[in-house]
Tab-separated table of C-alpha atoms and ligand atoms in Angstrom:
chain	number	residue	atom	x	y	z
A	75	MET	CA	11.866	-2.133	-5.372
A	76	GLY	CA	14.377	-5.041	-4.701
A	77	PRO	CA	14.270	-8.907	-5.028
A	78	PRO	CA	11.951	-11.180	-2.592
A	79	GLY	CA	13.652	-10.966	0.414
A	80	ALA	CA	15.679	-7.523	-0.052
A	81	GLY	CA	13.773	-6.236	3.122
A	82	LYS	CA	11.079	-4.036	1.248
A	83	GLY	CA	8.295	-5.103	3.792
A	84	THR	CA	10.565	-4.399	7.255
A	85	GLN	CA	12.020	-1.234	5.574
A	86	ALA	CA	8.641	0.103	4.510
A	87	GLN	CA	7.106	-0.242	7.572
A	88	GLU	CA	10.101	1.478	9.671
A	89	LEU	CA	9.901	4.575	6.823
A	90	LYS	CA	6.044	4.504	7.651
A	91	LYS	CA	6.897	5.465	11.191
A	92	ARG	CA	9.185	7.947	10.407
A	93	LEU	CA	7.444	9.769	7.517
A	94	GLY	CA	4.065	9.148	8.510
A	95	ILE	CA	2.655	8.343	5.509
A	96	ALA	CA	0.631	5.063	4.429
A	97	HIS	CA	2.557	1.927	3.177
A	98	VAL	CA	0.537	0.074	0.279
A	99	ALA	CA	2.208	-3.320	-0.310
A	100	SER	CA	0.691	-5.547	-2.819
A	101	GLY	CA	1.858	-8.437	-1.403
A	102	ASP	CA	0.067	-7.698	1.941
A	103	LEU	CA	-3.229	-6.710	0.246
A	104	PHE	CA	-3.520	-10.084	-1.611
A	105	ARG	CA	-2.685	-11.950	1.775
A	106	GLN	CA	-5.156	-10.308	3.271
A	107	ALA	CA	-8.035	-10.964	0.726
A	108	MET	CA	-6.561	-14.441	0.842
A	109	GLU	CA	-7.140	-14.585	4.646
A	110	GLU	CA	-10.723	-13.166	4.312
A	111	GLY	CA	-11.330	-15.068	1.575
A	112	THR	CA	-12.801	-12.692	-0.817
A	113	GLU	CA	-13.001	-13.139	-4.891
A	114	LEU	CA	-9.925	-11.163	-5.038
A	115	GLY	CA	-8.048	-13.479	-2.576
A	116	LEU	CA	-9.101	-16.297	-4.610
A	117	VAL	CA	-8.093	-15.212	-7.765
A	118	ALA	CA	-4.596	-14.028	-6.485
A	119	ARG	CA	-4.271	-17.503	-4.714
A	120	SER	CA	-3.988	-19.511	-7.805
A	121	TYR	CA	-0.743	-17.354	-8.604
A	122	ILE	CA	0.913	-16.657	-5.525
A	123	GLU	CA	0.707	-20.408	-4.790
A	124	ARG	CA	2.889	-20.714	-7.745
A	125	GLY	CA	5.371	-17.977	-7.405
A	126	GLU	CA	3.809	-16.010	-10.624
A	127	LEU	CA	2.543	-12.696	-10.274
A	128	VAL	CA	-1.126	-12.099	-10.249
A	129	PRO	CA	-2.250	-10.269	-13.624
A	130	ASP	CA	-1.852	-6.770	-14.222
A	131	GLU	CA	-5.328	-5.752	-14.547
A	132	VAL	CA	-6.454	-7.400	-11.041
A	133	THR	CA	-3.407	-5.636	-9.417
A	134	ILE	CA	-3.836	-2.335	-10.780
A	135	ALA	CA	-7.082	-1.997	-10.063
A	136	MET	CA	-6.657	-3.301	-6.351
A	137	ILE	CA	-3.853	-0.683	-6.094
A	138	LEU	CA	-5.740	2.111	-7.553
A	139	LYS	CA	-8.621	1.522	-4.983
A	140	ARG	CA	-6.281	1.716	-2.430
A	141	LEU	CA	-4.360	4.877	-3.645
A	142	ASP	CA	-8.029	6.828	-3.484
A	143	GLU	CA	-8.322	5.991	0.206
A	144	LEU	CA	-7.691	8.809	2.860
A	145	ASP	CA	-4.612	7.919	4.426
A	146	CYS	CA	-2.794	8.137	1.333
A	147	ARG	CA	-3.341	11.843	0.507
A	148	GLU	CA	0.138	13.146	2.162
A	149	GLY	CA	1.916	10.768	0.018
A	150	VAL	CA	2.549	6.824	0.326
A	151	ILE	CA	5.410	4.220	0.221
A	152	LEU	CA	4.553	1.890	-2.612
A	153	ASP	CA	6.167	-2.022	-1.790
A	154	GLY	CA	6.054	-4.557	-4.110
A	155	PHE	CA	3.945	-2.444	-6.748
A	156	PRO	CA	5.089	-1.864	-9.647
A	157	ARG	CA	6.492	-4.817	-10.730
A	158	THR	CA	6.018	-4.811	-14.320
A	159	ILE	CA	6.209	-2.360	-16.894
A	160	GLU	CA	2.543	-2.216	-17.899
A	161	GLN	CA	2.032	-1.459	-13.789
A	162	ALA	CA	4.432	1.160	-13.976
A	163	LYS	CA	2.612	3.026	-17.197
A	164	ALA	CA	-0.661	2.552	-15.225
A	165	LEU	CA	0.652	4.102	-12.300
A	166	GLU	CA	2.384	7.144	-14.017
A	167	GLU	CA	-1.030	7.768	-15.632
A	168	ALA	CA	-3.183	7.592	-12.493
A	169	LEU	CA	-0.735	9.733	-10.853
A	170	ALA	CA	-0.874	12.434	-13.555
A	171	GLU	CA	-4.480	12.628	-13.460
A	172	ARG	CA	-4.206	13.247	-9.975
A	173	GLY	CA	-1.622	16.153	-10.618
A	174	GLU	CA	1.146	13.914	-8.598
A	175	ALA	CA	4.287	11.864	-9.404
A	176	ILE	CA	6.899	9.461	-8.212
A	177	ALA	CA	9.100	11.522	-5.804
A	178	THR	CA	11.933	8.531	-6.045
A	179	VAL	CA	12.297	5.107	-6.782
A	180	LEU	CA	14.492	3.257	-4.124
A	181	TYR	CA	16.151	-0.060	-5.314
A	182	ILE	CA	17.683	-2.253	-2.583
A	183	ARG	CA	20.167	-4.389	-3.905
A	184	VAL	CA	21.049	-7.853	-2.292
A	185	SER	CA	22.564	-10.842	-3.998
A	186	ASP	CA	20.781	-14.368	-4.948
A	187	GLU	CA	22.593	-16.507	-1.998
A	188	VAL	CA	21.703	-13.820	0.355
A	189	ILE	CA	17.926	-14.022	-0.832
A	190	VAL	CA	17.491	-17.269	-0.063
A	191	GLY	CA	18.743	-17.467	3.508
A	192	ARG	CA	16.393	-14.418	4.372
A	193	LEU	CA	13.397	-16.375	2.701
A	194	SER	CA	13.547	-19.381	4.388
A	195	GLY	CA	13.584	-17.408	8.129
A	196	ARG	CA	11.010	-14.893	7.409
A	197	ARG	CA	7.824	-15.208	9.614
A	198	ILE	CA	4.900	-12.814	9.086
A	199	CYS	CA	2.206	-11.629	11.226
A	200	ARG	CA	-1.241	-13.146	10.810
A	201	ASN	CA	-2.971	-9.766	11.731
A	202	CYS	CA	-0.672	-6.639	10.810
A	203	GLN	CA	1.539	-8.035	8.408
A	204	ALA	CA	4.765	-7.221	10.326
A	205	ASN	CA	8.042	-8.946	9.119
A	206	TYR	CA	10.342	-10.634	11.245
A	207	HIS	CA	13.121	-13.205	10.556
A	208	VAL	CA	14.160	-16.154	13.158
A	209	ILE	CA	17.923	-14.715	13.140
A	210	PHE	CA	18.262	-11.374	11.555
A	211	ASN	CA	15.104	-9.865	13.154
A	212	PRO	CA	13.745	-12.211	15.702
A	213	PRO	CA	10.414	-11.206	17.466
A	214	LYS	CA	10.927	-10.485	21.696
A	215	ARG	CA	8.552	-13.921	22.100
A	216	PRO	CA	9.119	-16.715	19.380
A	217	GLY	CA	5.970	-17.139	17.668
A	218	VAL	CA	4.394	-13.754	18.640
A	219	CYS	CA	4.198	-10.240	17.024
A	220	ASP	CA	5.883	-7.308	18.744
A	221	LEU	CA	3.559	-4.891	17.713
A	222	CYS	CA	0.228	-6.551	17.889
A	223	GLY	CA	0.460	-9.757	19.500
A	224	GLY	CA	-0.516	-11.444	16.385
A	225	GLU	CA	0.397	-15.130	15.654
A	226	LEU	CA	3.456	-15.349	13.269
A	227	TYR	CA	3.676	-17.549	10.326
A	228	GLN	CA	5.835	-18.748	7.442
A	229	ARG	CA	4.248	-17.853	3.869
A	230	GLU	CA	3.788	-20.882	1.866
A	231	ASP	CA	5.605	-18.836	-0.904
A	232	ASP	CA	8.821	-18.779	1.204
A	233	ARG	CA	9.235	-22.629	0.405
A	234	PRO	CA	12.570	-23.071	-1.484
A	235	GLU	CA	10.449	-24.363	-4.977
A	236	THR	CA	8.494	-21.299	-4.893
A	237	VAL	CA	11.468	-18.956	-4.099
A	238	ARG	CA	13.280	-19.964	-7.016
A	239	LYS	CA	10.253	-19.523	-9.421
A	240	ARG	CA	9.768	-16.075	-7.700
A	241	LEU	CA	13.246	-15.266	-8.623
A	242	GLU	CA	12.960	-16.167	-12.043
A	243	VAL	CA	9.469	-14.114	-12.533
A	244	TYR	CA	11.577	-11.603	-10.812
A	245	LEU	CA	14.441	-11.301	-13.277
A	246	ALA	CA	12.161	-11.539	-16.251
A	247	GLN	CA	9.456	-9.365	-15.525
A	248	THR	CA	10.638	-6.947	-12.831
A	249	ALA	CA	14.281	-6.421	-13.050
A	250	PRO	CA	13.558	-4.540	-16.371
A	251	LEU	CA	11.449	-1.979	-14.182
A	252	ILE	CA	15.106	-1.199	-12.571
A	253	GLU	CA	16.381	0.133	-16.085
A	254	TYR	CA	13.069	1.943	-16.699
A	255	TYR	CA	13.365	3.819	-13.783
A	256	ARG	CA	16.842	4.279	-14.025
A	257	LYS	CA	16.453	5.893	-17.559
A	258	ALA	CA	13.688	8.427	-15.854
A	259	GLY	CA	16.157	9.557	-13.828
A	260	LEU	CA	14.428	8.650	-10.602
A	261	LEU	CA	16.151	5.604	-9.515
A	262	THR	CA	18.486	5.448	-6.284
A	263	GLU	CA	20.473	2.074	-5.560
A	264	ILE	CA	21.000	1.199	-2.078
A	265	ASP	CA	23.087	-1.449	-0.804
A	266	GLY	CA	20.757	-4.099	1.097
A	267	GLU	CA	23.351	-6.075	2.494
A	268	GLN	CA	24.050	-4.049	5.341
A	269	ASP	CA	22.262	-4.657	8.771
A	270	ILE	CA	18.578	-2.742	8.929
A	271	GLU	CA	19.632	0.400	10.802
A	272	GLY	CA	22.042	0.932	8.272
A	273	LEU	CA	19.788	0.385	5.549
A	274	THR	CA	17.188	2.229	7.017
A	275	ALA	CA	19.504	5.496	7.476
A	276	ASP	CA	20.234	5.403	3.588
A	277	LEU	CA	17.135	5.073	2.499
A	278	MET	CA	16.019	7.960	4.622
A	279	ALA	CA	18.793	9.913	3.292
A	280	ALA	CA	17.794	9.064	-0.348
A	281	ILE	CA	14.265	10.190	0.521
A	282	ARG	CA	15.664	13.386	1.982
A	283	ARG	CA	17.536	14.086	-1.063
A	284	SER	CA	14.757	13.527	-3.614
A	285	GLY	CA	13.148	16.597	-1.981
A	286	PHE	CA	10.007	14.520	-0.789
A	287	THR	CA	8.234	16.921	1.887
A	288	GLY	CA	4.891	14.531	2.321
B	344	AMP	P1	5.232	-10.171	-1.868
B	344	AMP	O1	4.784	-9.926	-0.639
B	344	AMP	O2	5.619	-8.701	-2.391
B	344	AMP	O3	6.352	-10.944	-1.944
B	344	AMP	O4	4.060	-10.576	-3.191
B	344	AMP	C1	3.778	-11.923	-2.874
B	344	AMP	C2	3.401	-12.633	-4.035
B	344	AMP	O5	2.203	-11.399	-4.367
B	344	AMP	C3	3.862	-12.187	-5.409
B	344	AMP	O6	4.782	-13.298	-5.338
B	344	AMP	C4	2.992	-12.316	-6.183
B	344	AMP	O7	2.166	-13.704	-6.708
B	344	AMP	C5	1.832	-11.346	-5.782
B	344	AMP	N1	2.379	-9.840	-6.098
B	344	AMP	C6	2.477	-8.987	-5.483
B	344	AMP	N2	2.641	-7.852	-5.772
B	344	AMP	C7	2.230	-7.841	-6.957
B	344	AMP	C8	2.504	-7.211	-8.315
B	344	AMP	N3	2.659	-6.054	-7.883
B	344	AMP	N4	1.743	-7.570	-9.348
B	344	AMP	C9	1.404	-9.163	-9.330
B	344	AMP	N5	1.472	-9.848	-8.570
B	344	AMP	C10	1.951	-9.252	-7.348
């Protein structure tokens, strides 16, 4: 968990490599659906472009379907989900039905000033959704993905007007989840203002402490 621009996507991709488990990002799934022009994509676009959350019902159904896929069997890194208390409760129920549970909730903490700078320089691969930053995490060749050679683009919702709205939505709807998971004894807070490698090391240490074995 963490505000937009905290580094969730970048870190989740690294953790996926190290842990060998699936990375499930609700935002990536919505963007893929938008690129493919599916019905889900059409519904999601209207909310995403305004910086608002896609309704819980739609989001929960999409994620639970994804969690049923084979690559999620050994565990999963959830990125950008849950974002509301209702989503968190739906996730808990679905996991309980499967005899599974959340191992740990990693909260990447960063200040508002840092967020705006990070989002304005962010670039995403159109093909594999890898995350870059023009200054902090540049690709080897400008505009080209290191991993798959895909074209990099700037997300429409990383424009300043939409970023402000997304931060408001985060504070109103997602920040309360931090307390929810703290009370449940699942939360580990990590300093998100350090460099990318330091942050990965802290996340890996927290995962090891949680006892997650995959
Ligand atoms: P992200 O890539 O995580 O920043 O997500 C981009 C946008 O997708 C968000 O601003 C929301 O509009 C939508 N979205 C992603 N995850 C969720 C979620 N769990 N619940 C509702 N909307 C979401």
